[in-house]
């Protein structure tokens, strides 16, 4: 049966490369399992559709909508200006502002696209004006945008917690450490790279200028800065579940966008609603069929066979973790983050149990790897969106993006796998069960 | 040729039921000279019990041991009616072989093309709280928010006992209790709370809210596809599986309460009078409301027989 | 059509957000039990997912990996690739449609109900069938468009 599963995966990859929409690629894999493998499709629609009914998943469209509203409303711009007071004037500071702003926006949005969508249009031209190459600025912001998936809340961690039955709140905290580390490493790389650029700098403000600017911009950014406090405070403070927090962030962002920042108009509000619903509809359909495929694998005991097969090659924990990272890198090249988690997490979780890796650490491993998939070609949705927003050719963005991935991302990915405390420290601190 | 039947159950590998089902599977294999093999899928790996029951009904999953799902037939709520049984003897009389609830459920399952092979008594339900309840037997509103399963009788029972019921999906229940979105849970018992919620169970109130019973189900198509001898052998083994459980269930419940106490949970002691008061209030307030939904004409005769069994 | 999609989808998503918001209010602020809201919200939620997916088909904005497209240089090649993709999509979508039909027939026969308000779940179950029918039609439409542009030698 494992052979049929392999064929199904092969068909999945082939149809993907042909440009077939993702949900149908999974449909094609289901056809293989049913028509060649004889696995029944009876009851699978019932089961899969029932899975979609879980309110946990509803957090995805709501977090995506909150992010879209934010990027339309001017909330992001005020955050950006606020952060810029502190770091804007140092050499290479604007690049650091990009990374830090994406992290702060990450604490409001659950998606990896919000950062680039919200601050790309503002910061890319500004960075270019100050002497950063346009393609570099685009690559930096697109790469930092991924922090939206690593700084909680995060749709990938919601999906991971849901398919593996792990505490979503613990998973949120698991990727926070690696996420902050990536933010720092991008900032450092940027400071080093900036030495080569011919940059125009702000004059260093005097202390009194600085404090009056902090007060002014801080006041302006206050409603935006309140948002992560409401969301994360609400979740961890026991007021609401992640799904409810996502809804509250939408309800909060609408009046703030319409009345305070005024960037939100009826026109782009309806546009944002449609965009979020459409993005999520495509994702949900894909979740439906990938869940069914995953269920067929469980039905045929593929995960256990896979573990046995892998153990016949090696039982060395470190070697296995490195192999898994390579596998996840390859998967991330061709599929989207949520899909990768639905398909891979249930397959590999038994293996993680067997080698004593906590499901919470595995959440972080899956989280950083699949988030990175958003910027690794050939299928690099976040990078492509960045290229569109920055108005540069994809082929030009790829070289600087690869540098950032190689030196900023990959080391953190390996650290996450090999140093459990990086991901487990915070969940443990907050009292979550992190035992293997 | 050997048939391998897929059996779904709701507890993790290594749990009591998992071990008992392994024994059952071995016995079936032996009794049918290897004709019938049973492969277990623990921890709801094939989906939650609601969809599993439907998939058993059209033969996509062969077997299951799990609580009844009420979506396809609301009358199935009769099995989890609150305060239906007050003691293990009464429970055995109505859920055990020949019992009125068991026979009723067998008929309802039959309507869904499912053969019920056995009943599996699990425990009397209780209330798990992550806070102290200074008056655990009080029936007055206490302001404590509890997660209840999305079944009407549980929601009404929670309210009748003075709590604020809040329907939160099971997958979020643990986190919700831990962060304080809700302060406790109604709908499970000592075993369930110890297995999944022991870290957030400060207080356990064995209020006997309902009698939790699971049923061993097999798809009718699958069952009638077996030879007559194999069918009989399975029925015999299922009966043995059930009989063993009726002997050990009460002890098992005590053991789980002891486990909770051992790890620091305050296990409240309720007197017979206090339990009777709870039962009286819930029966008076909740039963009529559910009967409106599932039909007085259908349910009254059944409840009459239940009352008979109490004497 | 675009206008209609915009209003409908925004209304649905705001409705479910509002439902969750009310849930928080009643539990945390007013501290009263609120039965049945959760299960009521399921209906707009599932329709939101399915209609969102239908709109992705209409706008042709489903997630695609398009790895081969990078290696193909001619317009004609791109159109041929697109046609291959749409033909595969159509076959798969029809097969999925068959199973959605099977599921809908089952849902019609069993007529399940939500746990506390006993609202028939058929009203959300049928969304899958409706969605796949529309998606098949849109796929067919995109396919015809590509074939026509191949005939006319224009980029599609
Ligand atoms: Na985030
Ligand atoms: Na990628």
Tab-separated table of C-alpha atoms and ligand atoms in Angstrom, chain A residues 328-337 369-382 384, ligand 2:
chain	number	residue	atom	x	y	z
A	328	UNK	CA	10.650	19.947	4.662
A	329	UNK	CA	12.808	22.359	2.669
A	330	UNK	CA	12.027	20.419	-0.508
A	331	UNK	CA	8.325	20.272	0.370
A	332	UNK	CA	8.340	23.992	1.119
A	333	UNK	CA	9.724	24.683	-2.336
A	334	UNK	CA	6.576	23.355	-4.001
A	335	UNK	CA	3.597	23.685	-1.650
A	336	UNK	CA	2.039	26.267	0.579
A	337	UNK	CA	2.622	26.298	4.351
A	369	UNK	CA	10.327	25.237	7.735
A	370	UNK	CA	6.909	25.736	6.186
A	371	UNK	CA	7.052	29.500	6.734
A	372	UNK	CA	10.348	29.537	4.865
A	373	UNK	CA	8.540	27.721	2.056
A	374	UNK	CA	6.749	31.001	1.391
A	375	UNK	CA	9.966	32.531	0.028
A	376	UNK	CA	11.719	29.540	-1.528
A	377	UNK	CA	11.219	29.237	-5.287
A	378	UNK	CA	9.788	27.819	-7.426
A	379	UNK	CA	6.529	28.225	-5.506
A	380	UNK	CA	7.192	31.249	-3.286
A	381	UNK	CA	3.874	32.990	-2.746
A	382	UNK	CA	5.166	35.661	-0.364
A	384	UNK	CA	6.051	36.733	-5.631
D	2	LIG	NA1	8.270	27.654	-1.628
